[in-house]
Short mmCIF file of C-alpha atoms (C1' of nucleotides) in Angstrom, two decimals:
data_model
loop_
_atom_site.label_atom_id
_atom_site.label_comp_id
_atom_site.label_asym_id
_atom_site.label_seq_id
_atom_site.Cartn_x
_atom_site.Cartn_y
_atom_site.Cartn_z
CA MET R 1413 22.51 -0.82 40.98
CA SER R 1414 24.41 2.32 40.91
CA GLY R 1415 23.57 5.23 39.01
CA GLU R 1416 26.61 4.96 36.86
CA ARG R 1417 26.18 6.05 33.49
CA THR R 1418 28.33 3.15 32.58
CA MET R 1419 30.49 3.22 29.59
CA ARG R 1420 29.20 5.34 26.74
CA ARG R 1421 28.54 2.11 25.00
CA MET R 1422 31.41 0.82 23.07
CA SER R 1423 30.33 2.39 19.86
CA GLN R 1424 33.86 2.28 18.22
CA GLU R 1425 35.24 -0.75 19.63
CA SER R 1426 33.47 -4.23 19.16
CA GLY R 1427 32.00 -2.07 16.52
CA LYS R 1428 29.26 -2.64 14.03
CA ARG R 1429 26.39 -2.57 16.58
CA ARG R 1430 23.96 -4.62 14.15
CA ARG R 1431 22.80 -2.42 11.35
CA PRO R 1432 19.47 -0.96 11.64
CA GLU R 1433 17.80 -3.67 9.48
CA ARG R 1434 16.63 -0.89 7.05
CA ARG R 1435 12.97 -1.32 7.72
CA VAL R 1436 10.62 0.47 5.43
CA SER R 1437 8.48 3.05 7.19
CA GLY R 1438 5.04 1.77 7.85
CA GLN R 1439 6.12 -1.91 8.02
CA VAL R 1440 5.62 -2.19 11.80
CA GLN R 1441 2.34 -0.61 11.46
CA ARG R 1442 1.12 -3.32 9.20
CA GLU R 1443 2.53 -6.07 11.39
CA VAL R 1444 0.59 -4.68 14.38
CA MET R 1445 -2.58 -4.78 12.31
CA GLN R 1446 -1.84 -8.18 11.09
CA LEU R 1447 -1.00 -9.13 14.64
CA ILE R 1448 -4.53 -7.81 15.71
CA LEU R 1449 -6.16 -9.71 12.82
CA ASP R 1450 -4.34 -13.03 13.19
CA ARG R 1451 -4.96 -13.12 17.09
CA ARG R 1452 -8.71 -12.12 16.52
CA LEU R 1453 -8.37 -9.30 18.85
CA ARG R 1454 -11.76 -7.46 19.40
CA ALA R 1455 -12.07 -3.85 19.95
CA GLY R 1456 -11.02 -3.21 23.54
CA ALA R 1457 -8.74 -6.14 23.81
CA PRO R 1458 -5.29 -5.42 25.27
CA LEU R 1459 -2.36 -5.27 23.04
CA PRO R 1460 1.15 -6.60 23.89
CA THR R 1461 3.20 -3.88 25.70
CA GLU R 1462 5.46 -1.87 23.86
CA ILE R 1463 8.51 -3.93 25.33
CA GLU R 1464 6.92 -7.27 24.18
CA LEU R 1465 6.19 -5.67 20.68
CA MET R 1466 9.70 -4.56 20.27
CA GLU R 1467 10.90 -8.16 21.12
CA THR R 1468 8.13 -9.77 18.84
CA LEU R 1469 8.90 -7.54 15.95
CA GLY R 1470 12.59 -7.00 16.44
CA VAL R 1471 12.71 -3.29 16.38
CA SER R 1472 13.35 -0.60 18.79
CA ARG R 1473 11.02 1.00 21.15
CA ASN R 1474 10.87 4.25 19.34
CA SER R 1475 9.82 2.42 16.13
CA VAL R 1476 7.23 0.68 18.06
CA ARG R 1477 5.80 3.75 19.47
CA GLU R 1478 5.86 5.56 16.13
CA ALA R 1479 3.95 2.78 14.75
CA LEU R 1480 1.27 2.70 17.56
CA LYS R 1481 1.13 6.40 17.36
CA ALA R 1482 0.04 6.26 13.54
CA LEU R 1483 -2.48 3.50 14.36
CA GLN R 1484 -3.79 5.52 17.20
CA ALA R 1485 -4.42 8.40 14.75
CA LEU R 1486 -6.49 5.92 12.58
CA ASP R 1487 -8.30 4.82 15.78
CA ILE R 1488 -6.94 1.44 15.34
CA VAL R 1489 -5.43 1.25 18.63
CA GLU R 1490 -6.08 3.04 21.73
CA ILE R 1491 -3.09 3.96 24.10
CA ARG R 1492 -3.63 4.79 27.85
CA HIS R 1493 -0.74 6.31 29.53
CA GLY R 1494 0.54 4.21 32.39
CA TYR R 1495 -1.76 1.40 31.82
CA GLY R 1496 -1.57 -0.17 28.22
CA THR R 1497 -2.56 -0.41 24.67
CA TYR R 1498 -5.71 -1.62 23.36
CA VAL R 1499 -7.49 -2.25 19.97
CA GLY R 1500 -9.40 0.83 19.08
CA GLN R 1501 -12.93 1.02 17.71
CA ALA R 1502 -11.74 1.86 13.97
CA SER R 1503 -14.27 4.78 14.01
CA LEU R 1504 -14.22 7.36 11.34
CA THR R 1505 -12.56 10.02 13.43
CA PRO R 1506 -9.63 9.92 11.09
CA LEU R 1507 -12.14 11.06 8.16
CA VAL R 1508 -13.36 13.69 10.47
CA ASP R 1509 -9.79 14.98 11.25
CA GLY R 1510 -8.86 14.68 7.58
CA LEU R 1511 -11.86 16.46 6.17
CA THR R 1512 -11.66 19.23 8.79
CA PHE R 1513 -8.19 19.80 8.15
CA ARG R 1514 -8.54 19.80 4.47
CA THR R 1515 -11.56 22.07 4.53
CA LEU R 1516 -9.85 24.50 6.58
CA ALA R 1517 -6.63 24.42 4.65
CA ARG R 1518 -8.33 25.02 1.29
CA HIS R 1519 -8.94 28.71 2.13
CA ASP R 1520 -11.46 29.30 -0.67
CA GLY R 1521 -13.49 31.84 1.36
CA ASP R 1522 -16.55 30.93 -0.61
CA GLY R 1523 -16.93 27.62 1.22
CA ALA R 1524 -17.06 25.47 -1.81
CA ALA R 1525 -15.40 22.69 0.20
CA LEU R 1526 -18.14 22.65 2.67
CA ALA R 1527 -20.91 22.59 0.02
CA GLU R 1528 -19.27 19.44 -1.51
CA ILE R 1529 -19.64 17.92 2.01
CA LEU R 1530 -23.23 19.03 2.11
CA GLN R 1531 -23.94 17.84 -1.17
CA VAL R 1532 -22.83 14.38 -0.39
CA ARG R 1533 -24.84 14.46 2.89
CA GLU R 1534 -28.02 15.43 1.08
CA VAL R 1535 -27.47 12.77 -1.75
CA LEU R 1536 -27.01 10.06 0.88
CA GLU R 1537 -29.97 11.13 3.15
CA VAL R 1538 -32.22 11.80 0.48
CA GLY R 1539 -31.49 8.35 -1.00
CA LEU R 1540 -31.55 6.59 2.22
CA ILE R 1541 -34.97 7.95 3.43
CA ARG R 1542 -36.67 5.85 0.94
CA ARG R 1543 -35.20 2.73 2.41
CA VAL R 1544 -35.86 3.84 5.83
CA ALA R 1545 -39.44 4.66 5.45
CA ALA R 1546 -39.76 1.01 4.67
CA VAL R 1547 -38.75 -0.30 7.80
CA LEU R 1548 -39.44 2.59 10.45
CA SER R 1549 -41.60 1.06 13.23
CA ASP R 1550 -44.03 3.28 15.13
CA ALA R 1551 -41.79 3.33 18.10
CA GLU R 1552 -39.01 4.68 16.11
CA LEU R 1553 -41.31 7.28 14.63
CA ASP R 1554 -42.30 8.14 18.20
CA ARG R 1555 -38.71 8.61 19.18
CA LEU R 1556 -38.10 10.97 16.09
CA GLU R 1557 -41.28 12.82 17.01
CA SER R 1558 -40.06 13.28 20.68
CA VAL R 1559 -36.59 14.74 19.28
CA VAL R 1560 -38.78 17.17 17.23
CA THR R 1561 -40.77 18.26 20.18
CA ARG R 1562 -37.80 18.96 22.18
CA MET R 1563 -36.40 20.99 19.25
CA GLU R 1564 -39.71 22.99 19.11
CA GLU R 1565 -39.55 23.79 22.86
CA ALA R 1566 -35.83 24.89 22.45
CA GLY R 1567 -36.98 27.01 19.26
CA ARG R 1568 -39.63 28.73 21.37
CA ALA R 1569 -37.01 29.51 23.90
CA GLY R 1570 -34.78 31.03 21.31
CA ARG R 1571 -32.29 28.35 22.18
CA ARG R 1572 -30.30 26.28 19.50
CA PHE R 1573 -30.15 22.53 19.37
CA PRO R 1574 -27.07 21.24 17.51
CA GLU R 1575 -27.18 18.02 19.67
CA LEU R 1576 -30.81 17.45 19.00
CA ASP R 1577 -30.19 17.96 15.33
CA ARG R 1578 -27.71 15.24 15.37
CA GLU R 1579 -29.61 13.02 17.42
CA PHE R 1580 -32.49 13.27 14.97
CA HIS R 1581 -30.53 12.22 11.95
CA GLU R 1582 -28.89 9.55 14.04
CA ALA R 1583 -32.20 8.22 15.16
CA LEU R 1584 -33.62 8.47 11.58
CA TYR R 1585 -30.93 6.26 9.78
CA GLY R 1586 -30.13 3.92 12.72
CA PRO R 1587 -33.12 1.67 11.94
CA LEU R 1588 -31.54 0.74 8.60
CA GLY R 1589 -29.42 -1.71 10.14
CA ASN R 1590 -26.37 -0.30 8.32
CA ALA R 1591 -23.78 0.73 10.99
CA LEU R 1592 -21.64 2.46 8.61
CA VAL R 1593 -24.40 5.09 7.50
CA PRO R 1594 -24.95 6.80 10.83
CA GLN R 1595 -21.04 6.99 11.34
CA LEU R 1596 -20.62 8.45 8.06
CA LEU R 1597 -23.35 11.03 8.22
CA GLY R 1598 -22.13 11.92 11.84
CA ALA R 1599 -18.81 12.44 10.38
CA PHE R 1600 -19.90 14.75 7.90
CA TRP R 1601 -22.10 16.60 10.42
CA THR R 1602 -19.18 17.08 12.78
CA VAL R 1603 -16.88 18.32 10.04
CA PHE R 1604 -19.54 21.00 9.22
CA ARG R 1605 -19.68 21.92 12.82
CA ARG R 1606 -16.01 22.29 13.48
CA VAL R 1607 -15.26 24.33 10.51
CA SER R 1608 -18.38 26.57 11.01
CA GLY R 1609 -16.90 26.96 14.63
CA ALA R 1610 -13.37 27.50 13.41
CA ARG R 1611 -14.59 30.28 10.93
CA GLY R 1612 -16.59 32.04 13.70
CA TRP R 1613 -19.99 31.45 12.17
CA HIS R 1614 -23.29 32.30 13.99
CA ASP R 1615 -25.55 29.52 15.06
CA ASP R 1616 -28.91 28.71 13.51
CA PRO R 1617 -30.47 32.11 13.35
CA ALA R 1618 -33.98 30.64 13.07
CA PRO R 1619 -34.26 27.61 15.22
CA GLU R 1620 -38.06 27.50 15.10
CA LEU R 1621 -38.05 27.20 11.48
CA THR R 1622 -35.37 24.54 11.65
CA ALA R 1623 -37.52 22.53 14.04
CA ARG R 1624 -40.43 22.95 11.72
CA ARG R 1625 -38.48 21.31 8.74
CA HIS R 1626 -37.72 18.45 10.99
CA ARG R 1627 -41.55 18.11 11.84
CA ASP R 1628 -42.26 18.04 8.22
CA ILE R 1629 -39.94 15.15 7.72
CA VAL R 1630 -41.62 13.11 10.54
CA THR R 1631 -45.04 14.06 9.37
CA ALA R 1632 -44.25 12.68 5.84
CA LEU R 1633 -42.79 9.52 7.18
CA ARG R 1634 -45.88 8.91 9.41
CA ALA R 1635 -48.01 9.23 6.33
CA HIS R 1636 -45.75 6.69 4.46
CA ASP R 1637 -45.30 9.47 1.80
CA VAL R 1638 -41.64 8.97 0.82
CA GLU R 1639 -41.67 11.91 -1.79
CA SER R 1640 -42.83 14.32 0.57
CA ALA R 1641 -40.18 13.20 2.97
CA GLN R 1642 -37.54 13.51 0.42
CA ARG R 1643 -38.78 17.10 -0.50
CA ALA R 1644 -38.99 17.97 3.03
CA LEU R 1645 -35.32 16.75 3.45
CA ALA R 1646 -34.18 18.79 0.51
CA VAL R 1647 -35.91 21.97 1.86
CA HIS R 1648 -33.87 21.25 5.13
CA PHE R 1649 -30.72 21.14 3.07
CA ARG R 1650 -31.64 24.19 1.32
CA GLY R 1651 -31.87 25.96 4.42
CA ILE R 1652 -28.30 24.89 5.54
CA GLU R 1653 -26.97 25.87 2.10
CA ALA R 1654 -28.58 29.41 2.44
CA ARG R 1655 -27.05 29.97 5.97
CA ALA R 1656 -23.59 28.65 4.67
CA ALA R 1657 -23.69 30.94 1.69
CA GLN R 1658 -24.69 33.83 3.87
CA GLU R 1659 -21.86 33.35 6.32
CA SER R 1660 -19.23 32.87 3.58
CA ARG R 1661 -20.30 36.45 1.81
CA GLY R 1662 -20.15 37.91 5.23
CA VAL R 1663 -16.79 36.76 6.14
CA GLY R 1664 -15.15 36.35 2.76
CA MET Q 295 27.92 30.61 10.19
CA SER Q 296 30.24 27.97 12.06
CA GLY Q 297 29.13 24.53 11.70
CA GLU Q 298 29.99 24.04 15.51
CA ARG Q 299 27.49 22.01 17.21
CA THR Q 300 28.64 23.92 20.25
CA MET Q 301 28.36 22.48 23.62
CA ARG Q 302 27.28 19.06 24.28
CA ARG Q 303 24.57 20.75 26.13
CA MET Q 304 24.90 19.82 29.90
CA SER Q 305 22.77 16.97 30.49
CA GLN Q 306 24.38 15.33 33.52
CA GLU Q 307 26.06 18.12 35.44
CA SER Q 308 24.24 21.19 36.29
CA GLY Q 309 21.42 18.66 36.88
CA LYS Q 310 17.91 18.62 36.56
CA ARG Q 311 17.63 18.70 32.78
CA ARG Q 312 14.47 20.90 32.54
CA ARG Q 313 11.32 19.15 33.29
CA PRO Q 314 9.03 17.85 30.33
CA GLU Q 315 6.54 20.52 30.63
CA ARG Q 316 3.69 17.95 30.75
CA ARG Q 317 2.65 18.15 27.30
CA VAL Q 318 -0.59 16.25 26.56
CA SER Q 319 -0.12 13.72 23.84
CA GLY Q 320 -1.66 14.96 20.62
CA GLN Q 321 -0.88 18.57 21.42
CA VAL Q 322 2.28 18.63 19.03
CA GLN Q 323 0.07 17.07 16.19
CA ARG Q 324 -2.53 19.87 16.61
CA GLU Q 325 0.36 22.37 17.00
CA VAL Q 326 1.92 21.22 13.66
CA MET Q 327 -1.53 21.12 11.86
CA GLN Q 328 -2.18 24.80 13.17
CA LEU Q 329 1.26 25.68 11.78
CA ILE Q 330 0.32 24.67 8.47
CA LEU Q 331 -2.90 26.55 8.42
CA ASP Q 332 -1.30 29.52 9.96
CA ARG Q 333 1.42 29.74 7.24
CA ARG Q 334 -0.93 29.00 4.51
CA LEU Q 335 1.09 26.05 3.36
CA ARG Q 336 -0.33 24.21 0.35
CA ALA Q 337 -0.21 20.52 -0.41
CA GLY Q 338 3.37 19.84 -1.21
CA ALA Q 339 5.08 22.74 0.46
CA PRO Q 340 8.04 21.99 2.61
CA LEU Q 341 7.52 21.83 6.34
CA PRO Q 342 10.30 22.80 8.80
CA THR Q 343 12.78 20.25 9.48
CA GLU Q 344 12.46 18.02 12.59
CA ILE Q 345 15.21 20.09 14.25
CA GLU Q 346 13.37 23.63 13.64
CA LEU Q 347 10.06 21.81 14.73
CA MET Q 348 11.58 20.72 17.94
CA GLU Q 349 12.96 24.17 18.75
CA THR Q 350 9.75 26.02 17.58
CA LEU Q 351 7.49 23.91 19.61
CA GLY Q 352 10.00 23.19 22.53
CA VAL Q 353 9.63 19.33 22.50
CA SER Q 354 12.09 16.61 21.67
CA ARG Q 355 12.93 14.85 18.54
CA ASN Q 356 10.84 11.87 19.53
CA SER Q 357 7.74 13.81 20.10
CA VAL Q 358 8.22 15.69 16.76
CA ARG Q 359 8.68 12.40 15.04
CA GLU Q 360 5.65 10.71 16.71
CA ALA Q 361 3.65 13.63 15.99
CA LEU Q 362 4.51 13.63 12.21
CA LYS Q 363 4.12 9.91 12.05
CA ALA Q 364 0.46 10.36 13.17
CA LEU Q 365 -0.07 13.12 10.69
CA GLN Q 366 1.55 11.04 8.01
CA ALA Q 367 -1.19 8.39 8.93
CA LEU Q 368 -3.79 10.95 8.00
CA ASP Q 369 -2.15 12.14 4.98
CA ILE Q 370 -1.73 15.55 6.35
CA VAL Q 371 1.93 15.49 6.09
CA GLU Q 372 4.16 13.33 3.75
CA ILE Q 373 7.59 12.26 4.86
CA ARG Q 374 10.41 11.38 2.37
CA HIS Q 375 13.30 9.74 3.77
CA GLY Q 376 16.48 11.52 3.55
CA TYR Q 377 14.83 14.58 1.94
CA GLY Q 378 12.33 16.32 4.01
CA THR Q 379 8.50 16.58 5.25
CA TYR Q 380 6.01 18.10 3.19
CA VAL Q 381 2.30 19.00 3.49
CA GLY Q 382 0.28 16.08 2.27
CA GLN Q 383 -2.72 15.68 0.18
CA ALA Q 384 -5.12 15.19 2.98
CA SER Q 385 -6.67 12.49 0.78
CA LEU Q 386 -9.19 9.71 1.96
CA THR Q 387 -6.33 7.14 2.47
CA PRO Q 388 -7.00 7.15 6.26
CA LEU Q 389 -10.50 6.23 5.46
CA VAL Q 390 -9.51 3.54 3.15
CA ASP Q 391 -7.07 2.09 5.77
CA GLY Q 392 -9.70 2.24 8.53
CA LEU Q 393 -12.29 0.88 6.74
CA THR Q 394 -10.40 -2.01 5.50
CA PHE Q 395 -8.81 -2.93 8.70
CA ARG Q 396 -12.38 -2.82 10.36
CA THR Q 397 -14.00 -4.83 7.64
CA LEU Q 398 -11.32 -7.55 7.94
CA ALA Q 399 -11.39 -7.34 11.75
CA ARG Q 400 -15.11 -7.88 11.81
CA HIS Q 401 -14.71 -11.57 11.00
CA ASP Q 402 -18.45 -11.98 10.26
CA GLY Q 403 -18.09 -14.49 7.60
CA ASP Q 404 -21.18 -13.37 5.77
CA GLY Q 405 -19.70 -10.28 4.42
CA ALA Q 406 -22.16 -8.01 6.06
CA ALA Q 407 -19.71 -5.14 6.53
CA LEU Q 408 -18.90 -5.35 2.78
CA ALA Q 409 -22.80 -5.08 2.04
CA GLU Q 410 -22.95 -1.94 4.17
CA ILE Q 411 -20.34 -0.54 2.07
CA LEU Q 412 -21.83 -1.40 -1.12
CA GLN Q 413 -25.20 0.06 -0.08
CA VAL Q 414 -23.58 3.38 0.79
CA ARG Q 415 -21.86 3.16 -2.75
CA GLU Q 416 -25.24 2.55 -4.56
CA VAL Q 417 -27.14 5.23 -2.69
CA LEU Q 418 -24.35 7.74 -3.70
CA GLU Q 419 -24.03 6.71 -7.25
CA VAL Q 420 -27.79 6.31 -7.94
CA GLY Q 421 -28.54 9.60 -6.28
CA LEU Q 422 -25.56 11.69 -8.16
CA ILE Q 423 -26.19 10.09 -11.56
CA ARG Q 424 -29.30 12.18 -11.79
CA ARG Q 425 -27.28 15.44 -11.26
CA VAL Q 426 -24.51 14.28 -13.42
CA ALA Q 427 -26.82 13.45 -16.37
CA ALA Q 428 -27.81 17.20 -16.30
CA VAL Q 429 -24.29 18.43 -16.82
CA LEU Q 430 -22.42 15.67 -18.96
CA SER Q 431 -21.08 16.99 -22.17
CA ASP Q 432 -20.81 14.90 -25.39
CA ALA Q 433 -17.18 14.97 -24.95
CA GLU Q 434 -17.42 13.43 -21.44
CA LEU Q 435 -20.03 10.87 -22.74
CA ASP Q 436 -17.50 9.88 -25.56
CA ARG Q 437 -14.76 9.35 -22.98
CA LEU Q 438 -17.12 7.15 -20.82
CA GLU Q 439 -17.85 5.24 -24.17
CA SER Q 440 -14.43 4.80 -24.96
CA VAL Q 441 -13.65 3.21 -21.55
CA VAL Q 442 -16.80 0.94 -22.16
CA THR Q 443 -15.34 -0.06 -25.35
CA ARG Q 444 -11.98 -1.03 -23.80
CA MET Q 445 -13.90 -3.01 -21.40
CA GLU Q 446 -15.80 -4.94 -23.93
CA GLU Q 447 -12.50 -5.59 -25.90
CA ALA Q 448 -11.16 -6.90 -22.57
CA GLY Q 449 -14.29 -9.03 -21.94
CA ARG Q 450 -14.00 -10.65 -25.32
CA ALA Q 451 -10.63 -11.67 -24.71
CA GLY Q 452 -11.54 -13.07 -21.28
CA ARG Q 453 -9.64 -10.49 -19.41
CA ARG Q 454 -10.95 -8.78 -16.24
CA PHE Q 455 -10.81 -4.82 -15.94
CA PRO Q 456 -10.84 -3.56 -12.36
CA GLU Q 457 -8.80 -0.58 -13.30
CA LEU Q 458 -11.26 0.24 -16.18
CA ASP Q 459 -14.30 -0.23 -13.77
CA ARG Q 460 -12.63 2.47 -11.61
CA GLU Q 461 -11.77 4.82 -14.27
CA PHE Q 462 -15.45 4.51 -15.57
CA HIS Q 463 -16.95 5.43 -12.27
CA GLU Q 464 -14.42 8.37 -11.74
CA ALA Q 465 -15.02 9.66 -15.18
CA LEU Q 466 -18.75 9.59 -14.52
CA TYR Q 467 -18.76 11.55 -11.43
CA GLY Q 468 -15.84 13.89 -12.12
CA PRO Q 469 -17.73 16.31 -14.22
CA LEU Q 470 -19.99 17.13 -11.18
CA GLY Q 471 -17.35 19.45 -10.04
CA ASN Q 472 -17.46 18.05 -6.48
CA ALA Q 473 -14.04 16.74 -5.85
CA LEU Q 474 -15.06 14.77 -2.71
CA VAL Q 475 -17.28 12.76 -4.54
CA PRO Q 476 -14.95 10.86 -6.78
CA GLN Q 477 -12.48 10.47 -3.76
CA LEU Q 478 -15.28 9.08 -1.58
CA LEU Q 479 -16.30 6.44 -4.17
CA GLY Q 480 -12.96 5.72 -5.02
CA ALA Q 481 -12.19 4.92 -1.31
CA PHE Q 482 -15.06 2.49 -1.11
CA TRP Q 483 -14.16 0.96 -4.29
CA THR Q 484 -10.52 0.39 -3.09
CA VAL Q 485 -11.67 -0.99 0.18
CA PHE Q 486 -13.91 -3.43 -1.61
CA ARG Q 487 -10.96 -4.64 -3.81
CA ARG Q 488 -8.59 -4.95 -0.69
CA VAL Q 489 -11.06 -7.01 1.19
CA SER Q 490 -11.99 -9.27 -1.45
CA GLY Q 491 -8.39 -9.88 -2.27
CA ALA Q 492 -7.46 -10.39 1.44
CA ARG Q 493 -10.18 -13.07 1.34
CA GLY Q 494 -9.01 -14.80 -1.74
CA TRP Q 495 -12.09 -13.99 -3.86
CA HIS Q 496 -12.29 -14.66 -7.50
CA ASP Q 497 -12.22 -11.99 -9.95
CA ASP Q 498 -15.14 -10.92 -12.13
CA PRO Q 499 -16.47 -14.30 -13.40
CA ALA Q 500 -18.47 -12.68 -16.17
CA PRO Q 501 -16.42 -9.75 -17.68
CA GLU Q 502 -18.47 -9.34 -20.65
CA LEU Q 503 -21.68 -9.14 -18.81
CA THR Q 504 -20.15 -6.51 -16.63
CA ALA Q 505 -19.01 -4.54 -19.65
CA ARG Q 506 -22.62 -4.79 -20.91
CA ARG Q 507 -23.84 -3.37 -17.72
CA HIS Q 508 -21.71 -0.27 -18.21
CA ARG Q 509 -22.70 0.05 -21.83
CA ASP Q 510 -26.37 0.26 -20.65
CA ILE Q 511 -25.53 3.14 -18.38
CA VAL Q 512 -23.84 5.23 -21.14
CA THR Q 513 -26.59 4.44 -23.50
CA ALA Q 514 -29.15 5.65 -20.95
CA LEU Q 515 -27.11 8.75 -20.25
CA ARG Q 516 -26.84 9.44 -24.02
CA ALA Q 517 -30.59 9.35 -24.37
CA HIS Q 518 -30.84 11.66 -21.36
CA ASP Q 519 -32.95 9.06 -19.69
CA VAL Q 520 -32.26 9.37 -16.18
CA GLU Q 521 -34.53 6.59 -14.77
CA SER Q 522 -33.13 4.12 -17.01
CA ALA Q 523 -29.51 5.12 -16.07
CA GLN Q 524 -30.39 4.61 -12.26
CA ARG Q 525 -32.05 1.47 -13.15
CA ALA Q 526 -28.94 0.16 -15.05
CA LEU Q 527 -26.92 1.35 -12.18
CA ALA Q 528 -29.01 -0.56 -9.71
CA VAL Q 529 -28.57 -3.75 -11.75
CA HIS Q 530 -24.87 -3.30 -11.96
CA PHE Q 531 -24.82 -3.29 -8.07
CA ARG Q 532 -27.07 -6.15 -7.97
CA GLY Q 533 -24.40 -8.07 -10.02
CA ILE Q 534 -21.78 -6.89 -7.69
CA GLU Q 535 -23.79 -7.96 -4.57
CA ALA Q 536 -24.45 -11.46 -6.00
CA ARG Q 537 -20.89 -12.26 -6.60
CA ALA Q 538 -20.07 -11.05 -3.07
CA ALA Q 539 -22.72 -12.98 -1.41
CA GLN Q 540 -21.70 -16.12 -3.52
CA GLU Q 541 -18.08 -15.79 -2.48
CA SER Q 542 -19.27 -15.39 1.30
CA ARG Q 543 -21.15 -18.50 1.14
CA GLY Q 544 -18.53 -20.35 -0.53
CA VAL Q 545 -15.76 -19.38 1.94
CA GLY Q 546 -17.83 -18.84 5.30
"C1'" DA Z 735 -1.95 6.71 52.99
"C1'" DC Z 736 2.13 4.84 51.11
"C1'" DC Z 737 4.87 2.20 48.33
"C1'" DT Z 738 6.12 -0.53 44.49
"C1'" DA Z 739 5.71 -2.58 39.84
"C1'" DT Z 740 4.23 -1.97 35.25
"C1'" DT Z 741 3.48 0.70 31.45
"C1'" DT Z 742 3.38 4.64 28.72
"C1'" DG Z 743 5.66 9.54 27.85
"C1'" DT Z 744 9.58 12.39 27.11
"C1'" DG Z 745 14.50 13.81 26.19
"C1'" DC Z 746 19.20 12.98 24.68
"C1'" DG Z 747 23.08 10.86 22.14
"C1'" DT Z 748 24.48 8.79 18.22
"C1'" DA Z 749 25.10 6.02 14.10
"C1'" DT Z 750 23.33 5.26 9.29
"C1'" DG Z 751 20.62 5.52 4.96
"C1'" DT Z 752 19.21 8.88 1.24
"C1'" DA Z 753 19.13 12.65 -1.79
"C1'" DT Z 754 21.05 17.00 -3.36
"C1'" DA Z 755 24.64 19.96 -4.81
"C1'" DT I 626 33.67 11.39 -5.53
"C1'" DT I 627 33.02 14.18 -1.90
"C1'" DA I 628 30.43 17.06 1.18
"C1'" DT I 629 26.26 18.33 3.33
"C1'" DA I 630 21.70 18.27 5.04
"C1'" DC I 631 18.08 15.56 6.28
"C1'" DA I 632 15.20 11.72 7.76
"C1'" DT I 633 15.60 7.08 9.98
"C1'" DA I 634 16.73 3.80 13.55
"C1'" DC I 635 18.52 2.18 17.89
"C1'" DG I 636 19.52 2.43 22.79
"C1'" DC I 637 19.28 4.42 27.17
"C1'" DA I 638 17.61 7.29 31.23
"C1'" DC I 639 14.06 9.28 33.47
"C1'" DA I 640 9.24 11.30 34.12
"C1'" DA I 641 4.58 10.39 34.84
"C1'" DA I 642 0.27 7.70 35.35
"C1'" DT I 643 -2.19 3.79 36.70
"C1'" DA I 644 -3.24 -0.19 39.48
"C1'" DG I 645 -2.71 -3.21 43.17
"C1'" DG I 646 -0.69 -4.46 47.59
#
DNA sequence: ACCTATTTGTGCGTATGTATA
DNA sequence: TTATACATACGCACAAATAGG
């Protein structure tokens, strides 16, 4: 076919060009979500192409793309350039993004927003460790201990170990069988890290002490001493709060 | 200034139409977020128009709109048709949407995903009520009691009171001073309601009993009996779980 | 290694709805 | 009522990425 731009598209004559259907914004998003639910599409399953969606839903490609972008932000769909669109994991990344933004936007200086997140984390962990203690197997305790050992090694070498810290808390609450818990705690953990980084805070100034706090938790769990475990956990959080408070004073 | 739209901007002739600059997807979103942070824009503050954004960021209108749609899904911006774009509340609505979708998508039948959400709610509330009990004023207790009284009135009339239930839990944890807590609990509450509704579950079959559970909580708090309050709260959750389990059996 | 078809990404022009003045 | 400014929607053309022949 010739590269002709063809006519500037009648516009005026033959007029009317069917009206835009006045679709409420967000309608397409809901329709795509409903399509996934109706077809029982699992995470990773391919979605119809944009062309198919615009035909199925009777909207333009731009509208389809805007809806898909919104769903992508919610991790409900995953878009791969030049390949296709797929059902997403519906993870808690939107929560991470939203909480990070709002914590940074609330330029309170004294880190009150971070303290709120820490409080929620602490209440959750202290409450959950009681239930975890009842179901932890020896193998799972061994795994926790191996993480702590690696922490101690890193601490002696003066290195920090943020990944080990995250791994510890995930391994601690994984055995609960509640998939939401590790994701939620991980989300709060990530928000804390990102905000700390964005504010230029220093890393853990006493990694050896941090490693010991975790050792105390495992020791208490081995002894099936729930109260001790809760106390050790609380002490751990006091340490985090103290660091955050110090940094806030230093910067604010 | 003349309203001249000026030249139609060469497009066809003078060829080549400057290359798209290979902008990674999501880049524009981050730039808009950074713009809000840099300019210290508060929630409700107006954002630059789409035209200004496309000029500032050097991208097309479509790219700007897709980025704004994604940010709207995260409640980071709020778009008002024909009016303008504003900084959003950064609420937890993305969490609600994501959790609702993922709970509905996980067609497990036995409502395991809902049980996970309930467990998180319970751990949070039981853990927090200890801290709340220490700061609750008489006026706040009166407010809680008035909600319970309205529950009882509704219960005697055989009416349900989902809004009062939500109001109770918000009034209970509001005095903590942690703005994240009521939003988080409210998010879980909303997800539970939406999923229940989508699955066609019945409403509370025994509203009078539910009202009494709440009365028990207030009574314990008035007596400064934290353990009793925690027990009453746990009993309340046992009731919710029982209803959910019954509905799951009935439907699944 | 090259080509091609498919699919998503980007840019542009334009018509229309909506709110404000 | 009119005018203006803005967001919303549609359609098209082309760029870029990916998979497969």
